[in-house]
XYZ file of C-alpha atoms in Angstrom:
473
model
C -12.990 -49.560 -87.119
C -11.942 -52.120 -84.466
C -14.032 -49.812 -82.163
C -16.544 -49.944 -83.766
C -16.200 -54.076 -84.049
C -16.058 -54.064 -79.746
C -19.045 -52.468 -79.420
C -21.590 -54.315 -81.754
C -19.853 -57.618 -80.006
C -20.711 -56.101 -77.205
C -24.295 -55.421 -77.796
C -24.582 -59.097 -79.706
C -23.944 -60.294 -76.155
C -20.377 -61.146 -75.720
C -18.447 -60.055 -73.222
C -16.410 -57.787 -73.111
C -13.313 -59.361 -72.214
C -13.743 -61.627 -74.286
C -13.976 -59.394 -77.534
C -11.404 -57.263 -76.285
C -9.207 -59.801 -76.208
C -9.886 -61.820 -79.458
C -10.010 -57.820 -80.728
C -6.303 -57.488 -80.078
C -5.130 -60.980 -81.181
C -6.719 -60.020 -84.315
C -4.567 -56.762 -84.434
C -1.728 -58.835 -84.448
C -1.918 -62.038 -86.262
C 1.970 -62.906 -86.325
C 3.286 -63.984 -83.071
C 5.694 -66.500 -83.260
C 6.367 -69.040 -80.408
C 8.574 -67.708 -78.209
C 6.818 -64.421 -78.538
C 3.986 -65.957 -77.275
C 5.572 -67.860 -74.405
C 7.179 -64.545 -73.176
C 4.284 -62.440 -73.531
C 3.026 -65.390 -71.121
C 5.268 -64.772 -68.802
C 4.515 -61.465 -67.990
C 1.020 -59.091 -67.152
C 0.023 -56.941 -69.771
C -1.993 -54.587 -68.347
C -3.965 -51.946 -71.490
C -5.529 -48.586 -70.900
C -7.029 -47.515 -73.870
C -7.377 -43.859 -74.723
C -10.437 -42.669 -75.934
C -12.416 -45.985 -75.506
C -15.059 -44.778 -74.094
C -17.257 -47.252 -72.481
C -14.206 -49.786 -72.845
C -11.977 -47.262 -70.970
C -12.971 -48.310 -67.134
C -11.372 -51.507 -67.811
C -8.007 -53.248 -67.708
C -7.744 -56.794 -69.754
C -4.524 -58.983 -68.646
C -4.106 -60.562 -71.966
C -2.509 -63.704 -72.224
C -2.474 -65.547 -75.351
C -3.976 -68.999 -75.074
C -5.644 -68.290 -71.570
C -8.133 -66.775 -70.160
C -8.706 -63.413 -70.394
C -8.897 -62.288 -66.261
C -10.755 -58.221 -65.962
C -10.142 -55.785 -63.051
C -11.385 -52.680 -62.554
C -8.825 -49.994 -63.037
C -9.680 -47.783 -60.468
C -9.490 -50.578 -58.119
C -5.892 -51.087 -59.430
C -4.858 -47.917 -59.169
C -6.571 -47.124 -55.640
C -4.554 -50.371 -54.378
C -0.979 -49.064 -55.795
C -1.654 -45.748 -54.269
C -2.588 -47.441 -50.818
C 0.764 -49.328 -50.923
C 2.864 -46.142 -52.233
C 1.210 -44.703 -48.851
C 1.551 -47.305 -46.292
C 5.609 -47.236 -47.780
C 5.623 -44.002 -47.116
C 4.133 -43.937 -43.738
C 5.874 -46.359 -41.974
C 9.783 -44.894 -42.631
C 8.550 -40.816 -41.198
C 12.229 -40.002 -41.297
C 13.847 -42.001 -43.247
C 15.930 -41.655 -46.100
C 15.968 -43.551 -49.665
C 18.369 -46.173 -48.178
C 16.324 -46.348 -45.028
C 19.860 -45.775 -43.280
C 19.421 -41.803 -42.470
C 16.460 -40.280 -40.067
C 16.302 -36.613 -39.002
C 16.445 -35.125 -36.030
C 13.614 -32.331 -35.788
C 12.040 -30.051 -33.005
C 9.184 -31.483 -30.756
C 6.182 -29.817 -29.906
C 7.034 -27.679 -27.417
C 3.107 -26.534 -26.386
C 0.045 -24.910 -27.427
C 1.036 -21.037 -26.329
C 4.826 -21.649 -28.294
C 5.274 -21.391 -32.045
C 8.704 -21.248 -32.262
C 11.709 -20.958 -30.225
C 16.076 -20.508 -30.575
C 18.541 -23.114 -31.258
C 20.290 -22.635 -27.985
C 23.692 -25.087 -28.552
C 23.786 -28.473 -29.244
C 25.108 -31.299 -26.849
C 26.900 -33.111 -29.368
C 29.472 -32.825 -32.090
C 29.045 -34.805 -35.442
C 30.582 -38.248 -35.195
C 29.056 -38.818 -31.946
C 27.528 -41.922 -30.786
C 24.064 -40.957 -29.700
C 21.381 -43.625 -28.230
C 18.047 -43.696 -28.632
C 15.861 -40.615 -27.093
C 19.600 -38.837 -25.816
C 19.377 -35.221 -25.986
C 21.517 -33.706 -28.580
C 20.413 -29.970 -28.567
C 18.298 -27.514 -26.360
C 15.549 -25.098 -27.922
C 15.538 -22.034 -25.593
C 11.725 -20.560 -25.860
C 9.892 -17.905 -23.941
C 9.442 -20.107 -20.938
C 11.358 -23.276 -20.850
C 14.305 -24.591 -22.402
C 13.229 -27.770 -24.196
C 15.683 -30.907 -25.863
C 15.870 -32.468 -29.053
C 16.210 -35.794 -29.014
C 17.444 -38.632 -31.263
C 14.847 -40.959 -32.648
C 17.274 -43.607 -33.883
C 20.494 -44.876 -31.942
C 23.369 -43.932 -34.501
C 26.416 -41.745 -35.267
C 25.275 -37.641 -35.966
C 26.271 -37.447 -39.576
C 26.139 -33.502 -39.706
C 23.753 -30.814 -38.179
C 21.252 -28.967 -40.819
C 20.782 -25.859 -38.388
C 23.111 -23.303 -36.310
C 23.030 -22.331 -33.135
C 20.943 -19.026 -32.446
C 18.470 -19.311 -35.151
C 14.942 -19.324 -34.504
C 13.232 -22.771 -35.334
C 9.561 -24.521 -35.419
C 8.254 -27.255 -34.570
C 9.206 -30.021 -36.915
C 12.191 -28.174 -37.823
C 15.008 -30.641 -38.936
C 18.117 -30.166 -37.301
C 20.216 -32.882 -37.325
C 20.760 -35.896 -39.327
C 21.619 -39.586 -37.557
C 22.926 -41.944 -39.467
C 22.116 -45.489 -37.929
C 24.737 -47.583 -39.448
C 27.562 -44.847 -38.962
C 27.828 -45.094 -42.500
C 29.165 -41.632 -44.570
C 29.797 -40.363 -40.961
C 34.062 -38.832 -40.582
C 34.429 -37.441 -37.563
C 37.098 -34.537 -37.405
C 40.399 -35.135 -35.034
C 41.349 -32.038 -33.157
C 44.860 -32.379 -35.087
C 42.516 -32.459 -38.694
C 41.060 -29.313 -37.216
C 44.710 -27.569 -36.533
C 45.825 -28.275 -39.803
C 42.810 -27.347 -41.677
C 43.585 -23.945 -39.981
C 47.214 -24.001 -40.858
C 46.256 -24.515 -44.572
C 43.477 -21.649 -44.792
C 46.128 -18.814 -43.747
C 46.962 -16.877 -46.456
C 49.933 -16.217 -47.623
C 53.559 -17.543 -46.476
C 55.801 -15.460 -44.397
C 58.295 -14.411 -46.527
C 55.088 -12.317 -48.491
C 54.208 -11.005 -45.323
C 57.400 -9.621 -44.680
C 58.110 -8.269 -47.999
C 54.106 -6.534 -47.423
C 54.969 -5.336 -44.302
C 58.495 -3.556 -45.643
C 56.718 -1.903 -48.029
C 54.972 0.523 -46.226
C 57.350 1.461 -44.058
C 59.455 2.367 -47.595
C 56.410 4.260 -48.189
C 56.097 6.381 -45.031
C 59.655 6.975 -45.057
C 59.501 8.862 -48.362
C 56.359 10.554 -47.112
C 57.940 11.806 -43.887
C 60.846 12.974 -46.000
C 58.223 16.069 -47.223
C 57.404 18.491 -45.689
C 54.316 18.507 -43.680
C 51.478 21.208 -44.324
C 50.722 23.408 -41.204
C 47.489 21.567 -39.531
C 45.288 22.703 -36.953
C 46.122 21.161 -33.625
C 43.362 18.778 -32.514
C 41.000 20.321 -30.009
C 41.196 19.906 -26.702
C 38.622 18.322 -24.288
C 37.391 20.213 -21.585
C 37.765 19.133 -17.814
C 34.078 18.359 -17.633
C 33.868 15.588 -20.369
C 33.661 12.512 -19.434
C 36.178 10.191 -20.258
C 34.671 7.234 -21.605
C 36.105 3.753 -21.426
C 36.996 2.219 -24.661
C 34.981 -0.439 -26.540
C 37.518 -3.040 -26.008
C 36.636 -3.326 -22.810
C 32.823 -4.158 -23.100
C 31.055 -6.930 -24.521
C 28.039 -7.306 -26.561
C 26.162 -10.475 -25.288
C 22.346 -10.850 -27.105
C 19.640 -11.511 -24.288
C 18.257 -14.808 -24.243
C 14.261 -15.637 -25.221
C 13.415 -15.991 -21.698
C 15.064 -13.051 -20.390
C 13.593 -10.810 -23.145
C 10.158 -12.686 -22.325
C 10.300 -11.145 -18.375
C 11.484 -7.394 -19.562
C 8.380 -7.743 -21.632
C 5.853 -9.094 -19.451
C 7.637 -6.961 -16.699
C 7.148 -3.415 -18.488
C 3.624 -4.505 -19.823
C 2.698 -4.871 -15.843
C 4.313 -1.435 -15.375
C 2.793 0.103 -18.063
C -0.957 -1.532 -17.391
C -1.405 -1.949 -13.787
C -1.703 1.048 -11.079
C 0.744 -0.412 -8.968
C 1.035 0.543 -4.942
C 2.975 -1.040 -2.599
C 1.957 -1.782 1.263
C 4.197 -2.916 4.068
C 4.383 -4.620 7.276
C 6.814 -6.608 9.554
C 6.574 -10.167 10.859
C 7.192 -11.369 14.282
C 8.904 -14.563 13.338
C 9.365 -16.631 16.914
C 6.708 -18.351 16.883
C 7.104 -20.355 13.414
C 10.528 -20.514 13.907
C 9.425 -22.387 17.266
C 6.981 -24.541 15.626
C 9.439 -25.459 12.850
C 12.442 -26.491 15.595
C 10.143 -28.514 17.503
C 8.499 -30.784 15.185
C 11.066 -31.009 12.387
C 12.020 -33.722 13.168
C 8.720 -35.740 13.682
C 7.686 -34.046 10.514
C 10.581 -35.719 7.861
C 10.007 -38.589 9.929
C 6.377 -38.740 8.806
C 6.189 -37.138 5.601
C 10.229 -37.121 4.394
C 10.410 -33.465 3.871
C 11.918 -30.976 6.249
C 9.659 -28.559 7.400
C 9.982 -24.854 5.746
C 8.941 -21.298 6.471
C 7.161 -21.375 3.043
C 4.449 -23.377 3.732
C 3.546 -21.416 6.766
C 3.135 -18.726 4.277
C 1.336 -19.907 1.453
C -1.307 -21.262 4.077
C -1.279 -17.620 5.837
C -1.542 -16.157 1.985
C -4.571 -18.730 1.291
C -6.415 -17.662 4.489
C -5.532 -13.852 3.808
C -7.313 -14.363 -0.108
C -10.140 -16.015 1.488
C -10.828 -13.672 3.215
C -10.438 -10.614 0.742
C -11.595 -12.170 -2.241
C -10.700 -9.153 -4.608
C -7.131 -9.921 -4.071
C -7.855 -13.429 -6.058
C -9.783 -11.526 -8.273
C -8.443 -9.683 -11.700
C -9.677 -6.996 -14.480
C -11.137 -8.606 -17.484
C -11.752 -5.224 -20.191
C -15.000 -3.865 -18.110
C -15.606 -7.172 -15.699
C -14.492 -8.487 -12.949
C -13.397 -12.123 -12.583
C -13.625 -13.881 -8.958
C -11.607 -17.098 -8.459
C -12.999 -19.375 -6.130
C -10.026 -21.158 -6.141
C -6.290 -20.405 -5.184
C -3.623 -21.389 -7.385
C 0.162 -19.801 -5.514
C 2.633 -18.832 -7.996
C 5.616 -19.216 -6.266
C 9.117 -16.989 -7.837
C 12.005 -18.832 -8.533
C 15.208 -17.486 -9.509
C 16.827 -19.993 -11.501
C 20.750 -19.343 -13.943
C 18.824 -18.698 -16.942
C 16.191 -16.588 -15.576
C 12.784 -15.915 -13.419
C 10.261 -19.157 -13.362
C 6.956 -19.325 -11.659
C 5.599 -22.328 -10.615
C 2.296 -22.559 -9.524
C 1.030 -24.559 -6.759
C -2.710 -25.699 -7.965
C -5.550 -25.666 -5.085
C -3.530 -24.217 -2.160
C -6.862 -24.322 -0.022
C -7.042 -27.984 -0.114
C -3.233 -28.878 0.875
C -1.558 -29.031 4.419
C 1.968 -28.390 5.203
C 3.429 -31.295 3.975
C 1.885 -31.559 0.526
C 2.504 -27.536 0.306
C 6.466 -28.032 1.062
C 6.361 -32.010 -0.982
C 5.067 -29.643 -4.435
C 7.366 -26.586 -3.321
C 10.484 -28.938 -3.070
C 9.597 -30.779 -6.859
C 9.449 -27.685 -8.847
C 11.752 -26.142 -7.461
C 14.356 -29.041 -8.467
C 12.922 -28.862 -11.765
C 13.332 -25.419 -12.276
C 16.775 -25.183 -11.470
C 17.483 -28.158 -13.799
C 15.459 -26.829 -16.667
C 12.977 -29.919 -17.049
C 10.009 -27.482 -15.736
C 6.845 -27.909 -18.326
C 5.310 -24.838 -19.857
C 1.809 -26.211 -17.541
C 3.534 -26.284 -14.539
C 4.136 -22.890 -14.914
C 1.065 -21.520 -16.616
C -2.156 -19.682 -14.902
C -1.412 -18.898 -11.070
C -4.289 -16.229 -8.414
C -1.291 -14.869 -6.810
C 2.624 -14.964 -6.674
C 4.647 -15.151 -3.657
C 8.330 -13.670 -4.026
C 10.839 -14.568 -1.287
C 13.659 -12.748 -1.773
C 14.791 -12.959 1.804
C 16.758 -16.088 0.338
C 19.250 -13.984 -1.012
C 19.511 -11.394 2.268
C 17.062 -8.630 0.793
C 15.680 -7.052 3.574
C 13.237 -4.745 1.518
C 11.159 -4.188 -1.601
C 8.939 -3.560 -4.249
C 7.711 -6.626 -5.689
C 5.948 -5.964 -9.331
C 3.140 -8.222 -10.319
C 3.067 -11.246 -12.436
C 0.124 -10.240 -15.269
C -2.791 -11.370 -15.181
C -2.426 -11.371 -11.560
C -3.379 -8.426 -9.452
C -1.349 -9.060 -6.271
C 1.873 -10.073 -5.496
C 3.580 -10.732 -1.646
C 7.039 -10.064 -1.142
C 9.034 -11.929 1.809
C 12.538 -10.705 2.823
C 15.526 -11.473 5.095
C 15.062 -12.256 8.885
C 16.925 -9.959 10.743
C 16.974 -9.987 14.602
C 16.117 -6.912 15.911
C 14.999 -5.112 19.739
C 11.718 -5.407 19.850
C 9.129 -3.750 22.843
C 7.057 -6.759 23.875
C 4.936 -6.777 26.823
C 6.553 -2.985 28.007
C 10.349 -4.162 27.736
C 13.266 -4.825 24.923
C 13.947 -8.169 23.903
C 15.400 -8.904 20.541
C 13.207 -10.282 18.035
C 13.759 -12.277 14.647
C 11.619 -9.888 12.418
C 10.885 -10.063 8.723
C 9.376 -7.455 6.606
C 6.719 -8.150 4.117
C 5.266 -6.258 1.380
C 2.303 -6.577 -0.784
C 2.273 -4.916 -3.832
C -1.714 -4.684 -5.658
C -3.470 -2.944 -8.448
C -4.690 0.065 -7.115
C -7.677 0.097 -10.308
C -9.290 -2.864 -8.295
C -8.345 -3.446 -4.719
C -8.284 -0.408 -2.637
C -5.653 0.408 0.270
C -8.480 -0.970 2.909
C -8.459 -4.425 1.410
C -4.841 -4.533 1.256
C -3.911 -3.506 4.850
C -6.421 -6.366 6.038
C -5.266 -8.905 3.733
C -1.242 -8.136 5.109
C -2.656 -7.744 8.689
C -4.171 -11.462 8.058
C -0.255 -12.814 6.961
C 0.857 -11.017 9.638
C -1.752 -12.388 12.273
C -1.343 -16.386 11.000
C 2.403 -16.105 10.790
C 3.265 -14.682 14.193
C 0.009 -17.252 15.524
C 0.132 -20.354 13.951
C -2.709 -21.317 15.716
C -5.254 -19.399 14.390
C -5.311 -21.499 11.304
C -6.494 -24.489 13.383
C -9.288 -22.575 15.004
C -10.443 -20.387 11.854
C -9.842 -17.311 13.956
């Protein structure tokens, strides 16, 4: 009925706040004072059910005032945007806004997930903002977890050798130190002392009761029993398991095995070899070393002459750059060096980008950086991605020959080894020589033996003649 009164008011011409409200003082006609006065104090805001066209609307009714109208959508759209920008500007915060999480960056496009290597710090620790408190060991780097917040660790949420995400949480930081106990070593100790189970006298009376036990089965007499076999002089004696241990291989190692056997598997692989004159580089390199970390501060390596002898040797035989795409081939006309590095946790290979277009002293300048950060683990995944051809010195650790294996999607790889002197015939007598053997190992399915043996002459020529690279010869 009082529907029914809104909308011919309505359609009479008054508005509809205005009937509305007039429509619910007249649904309750006793309100005493005080009622009226609180009711005053305070927005009442209605939503009808089943108003129809009255059901858009929200009246704030005060009694003896105007009657103000809002939309209710608007009303609701604006608590919703405020419920939002609350909840957007405290990402990792808790209720009290005292706790944040700890969680696992992005660690790059060609990653989705890595291992919760160890963590740096115990709970109870200080930790400042952006301090590492745990490494993620992935495929190809080993990546920390920082602290957003400077705070106290309250506890950690993950354990050490499971496999996390990005945006995994894994520790929780409590800025005010609040909640946070850290545990003594002696608390430890006697945490220990108190979870061992029994007291000794229980032990003792355990342990004398199997020896009661065996005595009264020793005291019958023992069935005949076949004597154990013998072994025979020819089987081996194996060691026994105490003496091994079972250690689980880390991401990155498993990563090379993988790629390594996948290279074996796919490639044709054939290996080509040669040997270096090295006096004449070694004479260049003790003459102007000095005037050269003058100049560019950075000593003067046998590297760089061979990255520039390896860029001179690809431009020349293209199809060493070049790799197997399914039925295509794919020329580079650019030369991006990988260059091996054996680091604690495993092999890296950082790439050099645009070899062609650097001299000596940018060559050993790049060579020197990521090399550093290899060996301290801050190498980035695109420092090491993409790479035309690898360069593997393993000279550096007195190899004096082998069988490099190629670094897929590459299709060549040079090996350097050890400089060993050695008598040399030069010019009809014997005069020893330092000498260095060098290997290229290629994919027989698209570079053929020809193009190999020129590209290795090429190092060969360039190393033991410097000077050829200044006259293009």
């Amino acid at each position: 009925m009082m529907l029914g009164v809104i909308r011919r008011r309505v359609a009479s011409g008054g508005s509809s706040a205005s009937v509305f409200g007039q429509s619910f003082q007249a649904s309750r006609p006793v309100v005493s004072t005080s009622r009226v006065s609180s009711i005053a104090e305070k927005e009442v805001l209605l939503q009808p059910r089943g108003f129809g066209q009255v059901r858009n609307f929200g009246h704030l009714v005060v009694p003896g005032c105007s009657g103000s109208l809002r939309p209710m959508r608007e009303v609701v759209a604006s608590i919703q945007r405020e419920a939002t920008m609350q909840m957007l500007s405290r990402p990792f915060s808790s209720d009290n806004g005292d706790l944040v999480d700890a969680v696992v960056p992005f660690m790059g496009e060609s990653i989705t997930d890595g291992t919760l290597a160890s963590f740096l710090k115990n709970p109870g620790d200080r930790v400042e903002v952006d301090e590492p408190i745990a490494q993620i060991e992935t495929d190809k780097v080993t990546i920390d977890v920082t602290s957003p917040e400077a705070g106290v660790i309250q506890k950690f949420v993950a354990k050490e050798g499971e496999t996390v995400e990005p945006g995994t949480k894994i520790a929780i930081i409590s800025k005010s130190a609040e909640g946070v106990a850290p545990v003594a070593p002696s608390e430890k100790a006697s945490e220990k002392a108190v979870s061992q189970p029994s007291p000794p006298s229980e032990k003792s009376e355990e342990k004398q009761k199997p020896k009661v036990e065996t005595a009264s089965v020793t005291a019958k007499p023992k069935a005949p029993s076949t004597p154990p076999p013998k072994r025979s002089a020819t089987e081996p004696q194996l060691p026994p398991k105490e003496r091994e241990r079972r250690v689980p291989m880390t991401r990155l190692r498993k990563r090379v095995a993988t790629r390594l056997k996948d290279s074996q598997n796919t490639f044709a692989l054939l290996t080509t070899f040669n040997e270096v004159d090295m006096t004449n580089l070694m004479k260049l390199r003790s003459d102007y070393k000095d005037a050269f970390v003058e100049k560019h501060g950075v000593k003067l390596g046998l590297m760089s002459g061979f990255v520039k002898a390896a860029v001179s040797g690809l431009q020349n035989q293209p199809i060493i750059n070049a790799v197997i795409d399914g039925d295509d081939i794919i020329y580079r006309d650019y030369v991006d060096i990988s260059i091996a590095v054996g680091t604690p946790k495993g092999l890296v290979v950082p790439v050099i980008r645009n070899a062609e277009k650097m001299n000596f002293a940018e060559i050993e300048k790049e060579i020197n950086t990521l090399a550093k950060k290899a060996n301290d683990g801050s190498i980035s995944i695109d420092e090491m991605a993409g790479g035309s051809f690898t360069i593997s010195n393993g000279g550096v650790y007195g190899s004096l020959l082998s069988t490099p294996i190629i670094n897929p999607p590459q299709s060549a790889i040079l090996g350097m080894h050890s400089i060993v002197s050695r008598p040399m015939v030069v010019g009809g007598n014997i005069v020893p020589r330092p000498m260095m053997y060098i290997a290229l190992t290629y994919d027989h399915r698209l570079i053929d033996g020809r193009e190999a043996v020129f590209f290795l002459r090429r190092i060969k020529d360039v190393v033991e003649d410097p000077r050829r690279l200044l006259l293009d010869i």
